[in-house]
PDB file of C-alpha atoms in Angstrom:
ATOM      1  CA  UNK A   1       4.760   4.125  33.178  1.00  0.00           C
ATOM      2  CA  UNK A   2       4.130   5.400  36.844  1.00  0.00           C
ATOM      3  CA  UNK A   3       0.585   4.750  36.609  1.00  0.00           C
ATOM      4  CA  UNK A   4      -0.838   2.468  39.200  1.00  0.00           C
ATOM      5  CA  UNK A   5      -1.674  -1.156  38.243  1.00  0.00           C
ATOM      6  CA  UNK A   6      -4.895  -1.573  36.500  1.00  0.00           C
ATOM      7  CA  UNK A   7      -7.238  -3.820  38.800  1.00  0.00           C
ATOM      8  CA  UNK A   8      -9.202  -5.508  35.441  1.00  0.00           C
ATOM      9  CA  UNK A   9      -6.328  -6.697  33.976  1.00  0.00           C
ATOM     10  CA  UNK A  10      -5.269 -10.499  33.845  1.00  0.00           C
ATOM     11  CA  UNK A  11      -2.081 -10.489  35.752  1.00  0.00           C
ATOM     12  CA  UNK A  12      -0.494 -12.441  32.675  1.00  0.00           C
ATOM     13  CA  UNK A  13      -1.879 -10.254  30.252  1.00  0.00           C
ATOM     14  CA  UNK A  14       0.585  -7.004  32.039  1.00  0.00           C
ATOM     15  CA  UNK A  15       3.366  -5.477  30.018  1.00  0.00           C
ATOM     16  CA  UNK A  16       6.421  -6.911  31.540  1.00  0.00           C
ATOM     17  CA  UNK A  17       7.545  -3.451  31.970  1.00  0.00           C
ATOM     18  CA  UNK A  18       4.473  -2.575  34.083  1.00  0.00           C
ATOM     19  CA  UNK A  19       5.236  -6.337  36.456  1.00  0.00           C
ATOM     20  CA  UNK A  20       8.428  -5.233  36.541  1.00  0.00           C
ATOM     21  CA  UNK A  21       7.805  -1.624  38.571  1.00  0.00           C
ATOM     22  CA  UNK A  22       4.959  -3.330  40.487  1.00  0.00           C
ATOM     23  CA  UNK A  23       5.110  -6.702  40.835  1.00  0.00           C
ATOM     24  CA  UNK A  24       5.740  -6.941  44.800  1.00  0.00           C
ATOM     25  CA  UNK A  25       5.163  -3.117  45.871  1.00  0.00           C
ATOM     26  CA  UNK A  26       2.523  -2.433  48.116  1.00  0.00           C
ATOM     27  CA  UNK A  27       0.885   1.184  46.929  1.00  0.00           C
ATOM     28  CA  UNK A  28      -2.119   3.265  48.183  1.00  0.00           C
ATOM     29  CA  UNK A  29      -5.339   3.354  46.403  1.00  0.00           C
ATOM     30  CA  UNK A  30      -7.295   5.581  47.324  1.00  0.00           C
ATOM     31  CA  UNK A  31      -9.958   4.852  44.829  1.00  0.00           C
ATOM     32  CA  UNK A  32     -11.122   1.675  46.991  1.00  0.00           C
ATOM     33  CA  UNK A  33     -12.137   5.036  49.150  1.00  0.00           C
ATOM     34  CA  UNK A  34     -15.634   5.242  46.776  1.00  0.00           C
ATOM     35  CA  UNK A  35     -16.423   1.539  47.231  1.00  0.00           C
ATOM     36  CA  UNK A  36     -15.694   0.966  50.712  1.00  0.00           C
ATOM     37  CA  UNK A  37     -14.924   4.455  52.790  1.00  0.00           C
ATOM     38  CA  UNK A  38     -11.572   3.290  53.859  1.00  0.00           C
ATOM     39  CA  UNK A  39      -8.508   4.202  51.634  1.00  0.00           C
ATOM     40  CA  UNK A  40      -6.807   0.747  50.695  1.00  0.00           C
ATOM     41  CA  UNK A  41      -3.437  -0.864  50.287  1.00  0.00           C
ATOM     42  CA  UNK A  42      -2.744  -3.072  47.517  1.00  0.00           C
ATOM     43  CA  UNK A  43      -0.361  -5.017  46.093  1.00  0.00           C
ATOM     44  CA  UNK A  44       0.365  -6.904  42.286  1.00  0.00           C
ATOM     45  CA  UNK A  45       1.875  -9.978  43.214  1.00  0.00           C
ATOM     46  CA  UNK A  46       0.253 -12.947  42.259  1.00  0.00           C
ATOM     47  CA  UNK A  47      -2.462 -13.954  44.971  1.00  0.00           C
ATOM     48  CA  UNK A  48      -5.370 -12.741  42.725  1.00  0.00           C
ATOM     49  CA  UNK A  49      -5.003 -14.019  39.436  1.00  0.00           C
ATOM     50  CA  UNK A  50      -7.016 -11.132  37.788  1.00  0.00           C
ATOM     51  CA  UNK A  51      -5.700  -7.713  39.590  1.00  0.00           C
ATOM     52  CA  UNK A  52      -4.192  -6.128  42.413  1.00  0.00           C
ATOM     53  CA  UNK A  53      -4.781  -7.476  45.624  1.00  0.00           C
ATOM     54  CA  UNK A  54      -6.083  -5.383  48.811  1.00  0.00           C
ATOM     55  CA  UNK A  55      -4.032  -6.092  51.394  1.00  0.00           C
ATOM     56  CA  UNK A  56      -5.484  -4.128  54.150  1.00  0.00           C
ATOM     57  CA  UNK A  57      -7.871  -0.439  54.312  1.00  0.00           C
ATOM     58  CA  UNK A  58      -7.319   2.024  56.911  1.00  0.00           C
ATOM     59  CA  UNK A  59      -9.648   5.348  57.883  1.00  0.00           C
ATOM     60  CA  UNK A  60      -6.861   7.749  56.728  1.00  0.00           C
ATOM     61  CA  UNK A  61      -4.581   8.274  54.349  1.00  0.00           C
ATOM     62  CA  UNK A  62      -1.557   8.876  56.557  1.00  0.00           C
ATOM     63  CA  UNK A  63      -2.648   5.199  58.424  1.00  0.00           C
ATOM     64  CA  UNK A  64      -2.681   3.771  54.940  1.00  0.00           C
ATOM     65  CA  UNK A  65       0.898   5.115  54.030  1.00  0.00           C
ATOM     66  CA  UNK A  66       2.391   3.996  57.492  1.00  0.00           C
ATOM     67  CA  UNK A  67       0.928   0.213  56.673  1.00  0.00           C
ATOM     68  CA  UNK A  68       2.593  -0.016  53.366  1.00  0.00           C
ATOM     69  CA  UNK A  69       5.757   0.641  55.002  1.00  0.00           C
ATOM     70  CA  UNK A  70       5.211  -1.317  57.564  1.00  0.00           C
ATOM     71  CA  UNK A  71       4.318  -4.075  54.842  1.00  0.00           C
ATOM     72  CA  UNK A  72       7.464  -3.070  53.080  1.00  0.00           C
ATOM     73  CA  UNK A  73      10.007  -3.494  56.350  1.00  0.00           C
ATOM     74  CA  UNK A  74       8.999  -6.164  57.605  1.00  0.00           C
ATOM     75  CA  UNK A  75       8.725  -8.586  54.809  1.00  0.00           C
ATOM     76  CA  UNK A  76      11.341 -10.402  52.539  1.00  0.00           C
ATOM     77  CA  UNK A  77       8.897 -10.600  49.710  1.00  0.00           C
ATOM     78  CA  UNK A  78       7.279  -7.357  49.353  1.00  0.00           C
ATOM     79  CA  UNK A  79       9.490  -4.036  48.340  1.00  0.00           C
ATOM     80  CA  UNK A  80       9.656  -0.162  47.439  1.00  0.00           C
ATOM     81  CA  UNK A  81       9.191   1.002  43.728  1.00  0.00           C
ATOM     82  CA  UNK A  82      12.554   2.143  43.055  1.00  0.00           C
ATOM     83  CA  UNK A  83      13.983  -1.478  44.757  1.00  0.00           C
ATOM     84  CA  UNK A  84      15.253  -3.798  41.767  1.00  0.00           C
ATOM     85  CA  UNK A  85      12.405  -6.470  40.617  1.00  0.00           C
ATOM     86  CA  UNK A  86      12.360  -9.923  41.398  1.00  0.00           C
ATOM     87  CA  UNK A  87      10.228 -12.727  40.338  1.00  0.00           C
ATOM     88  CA  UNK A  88       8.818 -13.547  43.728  1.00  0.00           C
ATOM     89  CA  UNK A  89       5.410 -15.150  44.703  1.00  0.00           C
ATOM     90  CA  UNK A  90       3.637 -15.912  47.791  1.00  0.00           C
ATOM     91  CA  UNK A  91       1.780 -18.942  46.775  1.00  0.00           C
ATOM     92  CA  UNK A  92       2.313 -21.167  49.562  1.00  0.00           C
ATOM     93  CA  UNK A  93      -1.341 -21.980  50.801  1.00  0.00           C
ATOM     94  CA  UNK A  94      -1.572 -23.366  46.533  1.00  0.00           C
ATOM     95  CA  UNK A  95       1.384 -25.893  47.445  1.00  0.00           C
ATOM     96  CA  UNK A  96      -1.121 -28.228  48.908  1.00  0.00           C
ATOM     97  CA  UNK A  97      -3.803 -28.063  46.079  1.00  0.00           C
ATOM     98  CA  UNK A  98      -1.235 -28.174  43.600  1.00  0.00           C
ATOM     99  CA  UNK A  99      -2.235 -31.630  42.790  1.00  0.00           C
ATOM    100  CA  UNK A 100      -5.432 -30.362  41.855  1.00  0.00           C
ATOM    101  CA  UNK A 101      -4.324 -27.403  39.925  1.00  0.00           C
ATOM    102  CA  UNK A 102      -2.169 -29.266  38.035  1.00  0.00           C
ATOM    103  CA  UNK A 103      -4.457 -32.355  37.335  1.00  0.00           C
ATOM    104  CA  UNK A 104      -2.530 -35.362  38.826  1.00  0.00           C
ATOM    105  CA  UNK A 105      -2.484 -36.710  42.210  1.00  0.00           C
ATOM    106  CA  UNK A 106       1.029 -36.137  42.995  1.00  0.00           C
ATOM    107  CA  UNK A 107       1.749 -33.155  44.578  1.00  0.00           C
ATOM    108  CA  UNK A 108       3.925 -30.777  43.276  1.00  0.00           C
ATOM    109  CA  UNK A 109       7.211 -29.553  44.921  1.00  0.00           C
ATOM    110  CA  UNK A 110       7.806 -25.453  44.961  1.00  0.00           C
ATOM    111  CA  UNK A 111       9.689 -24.541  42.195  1.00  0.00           C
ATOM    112  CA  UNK A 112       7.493 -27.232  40.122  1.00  0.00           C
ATOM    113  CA  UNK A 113       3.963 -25.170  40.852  1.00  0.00           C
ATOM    114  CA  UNK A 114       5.787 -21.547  40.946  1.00  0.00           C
ATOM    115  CA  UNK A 115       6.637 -22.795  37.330  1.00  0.00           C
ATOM    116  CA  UNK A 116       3.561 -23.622  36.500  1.00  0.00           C
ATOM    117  CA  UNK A 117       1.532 -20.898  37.882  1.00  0.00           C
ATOM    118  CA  UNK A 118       4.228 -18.223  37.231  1.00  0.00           C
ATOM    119  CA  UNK A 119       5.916 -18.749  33.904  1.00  0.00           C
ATOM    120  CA  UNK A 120       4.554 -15.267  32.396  1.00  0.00           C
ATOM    121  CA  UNK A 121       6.893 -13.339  34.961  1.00  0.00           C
ATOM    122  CA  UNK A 122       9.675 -11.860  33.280  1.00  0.00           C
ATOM    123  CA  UNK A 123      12.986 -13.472  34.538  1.00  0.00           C
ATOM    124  CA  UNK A 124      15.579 -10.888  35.642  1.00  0.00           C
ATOM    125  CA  UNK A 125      18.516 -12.304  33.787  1.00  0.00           C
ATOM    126  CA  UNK A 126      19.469 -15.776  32.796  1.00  0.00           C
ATOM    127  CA  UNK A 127      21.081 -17.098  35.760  1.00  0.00           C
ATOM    128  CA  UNK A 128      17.925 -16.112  38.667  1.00  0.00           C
ATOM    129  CA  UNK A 129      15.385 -18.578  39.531  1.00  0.00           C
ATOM    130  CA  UNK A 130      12.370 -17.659  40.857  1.00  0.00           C
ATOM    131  CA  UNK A 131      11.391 -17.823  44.473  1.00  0.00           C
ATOM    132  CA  UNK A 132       8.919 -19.084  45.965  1.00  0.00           C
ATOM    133  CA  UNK A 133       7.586 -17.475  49.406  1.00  0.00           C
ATOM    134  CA  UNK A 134       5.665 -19.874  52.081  1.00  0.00           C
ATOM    135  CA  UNK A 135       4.304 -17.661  55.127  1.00  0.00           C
TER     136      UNK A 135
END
């Protein structure tokens, strides 16, 4: 399964084998070309609960490629297809809402909401916990 993420699909509702090539890997679409006349990058991981998120759209294709590597080398969370899968998330402006997300006034620590939010990713073995990314 190369194909690219599907952008009407509930991010829970994914094969794990397709969140497990794409969750975290910023890719060219050049579809978002026909809605918006800039060729967009996008990214599965988490920060739209219902699709692929656009990160950024650029005039050209060779502008878009150069900003997904850019994304790619110079952040911990974010990664190349063939790099191994990790269940990362970049949830950190939820942390303060969490009380409302969750429905109780305490607030929730990191792991506690990634938990809650996250507990469809697949795990990569027994002994990794996921991570939770604050910007």
């Amino acid at each position: 399964m190369d194909e690219f993420p599907c952008s009407d699909k509930l991010n829970e509702q994914r094969p794990y084998e397709e969140i497990i090539q794409w969750w975290n890997v910023p890719y060219v679409d050049e579809l978002t070309y026909e809605e918006t006349g800039e060729i967009g990058v996008c990214v599965l991981d988490g920060a739209t609960w219902d699709g692929p998120r656009l990160i950024s759209e650029h005039a050209t294709f060779e502008e878009a490629v150069a900003a997904a590597n850019f994304y790619v080398n110079h952040s911990d969370i974010w990664r190349r297809f063939k790099e191994p899968y990790q269940p990362l998330a970049k949830v950190d402006h939820l942390i303060d809402m969490s009380s409302f997300i969750h429905g109780k006034l305490a607030k929730m620590d990191e792991e506690q909401l990634f938990e809650y939010m996250f507990h469809w990713l697949p795990k990569v073995n027994k002994t990794a916990t996921p991570v939770l990314e604050a910007s």
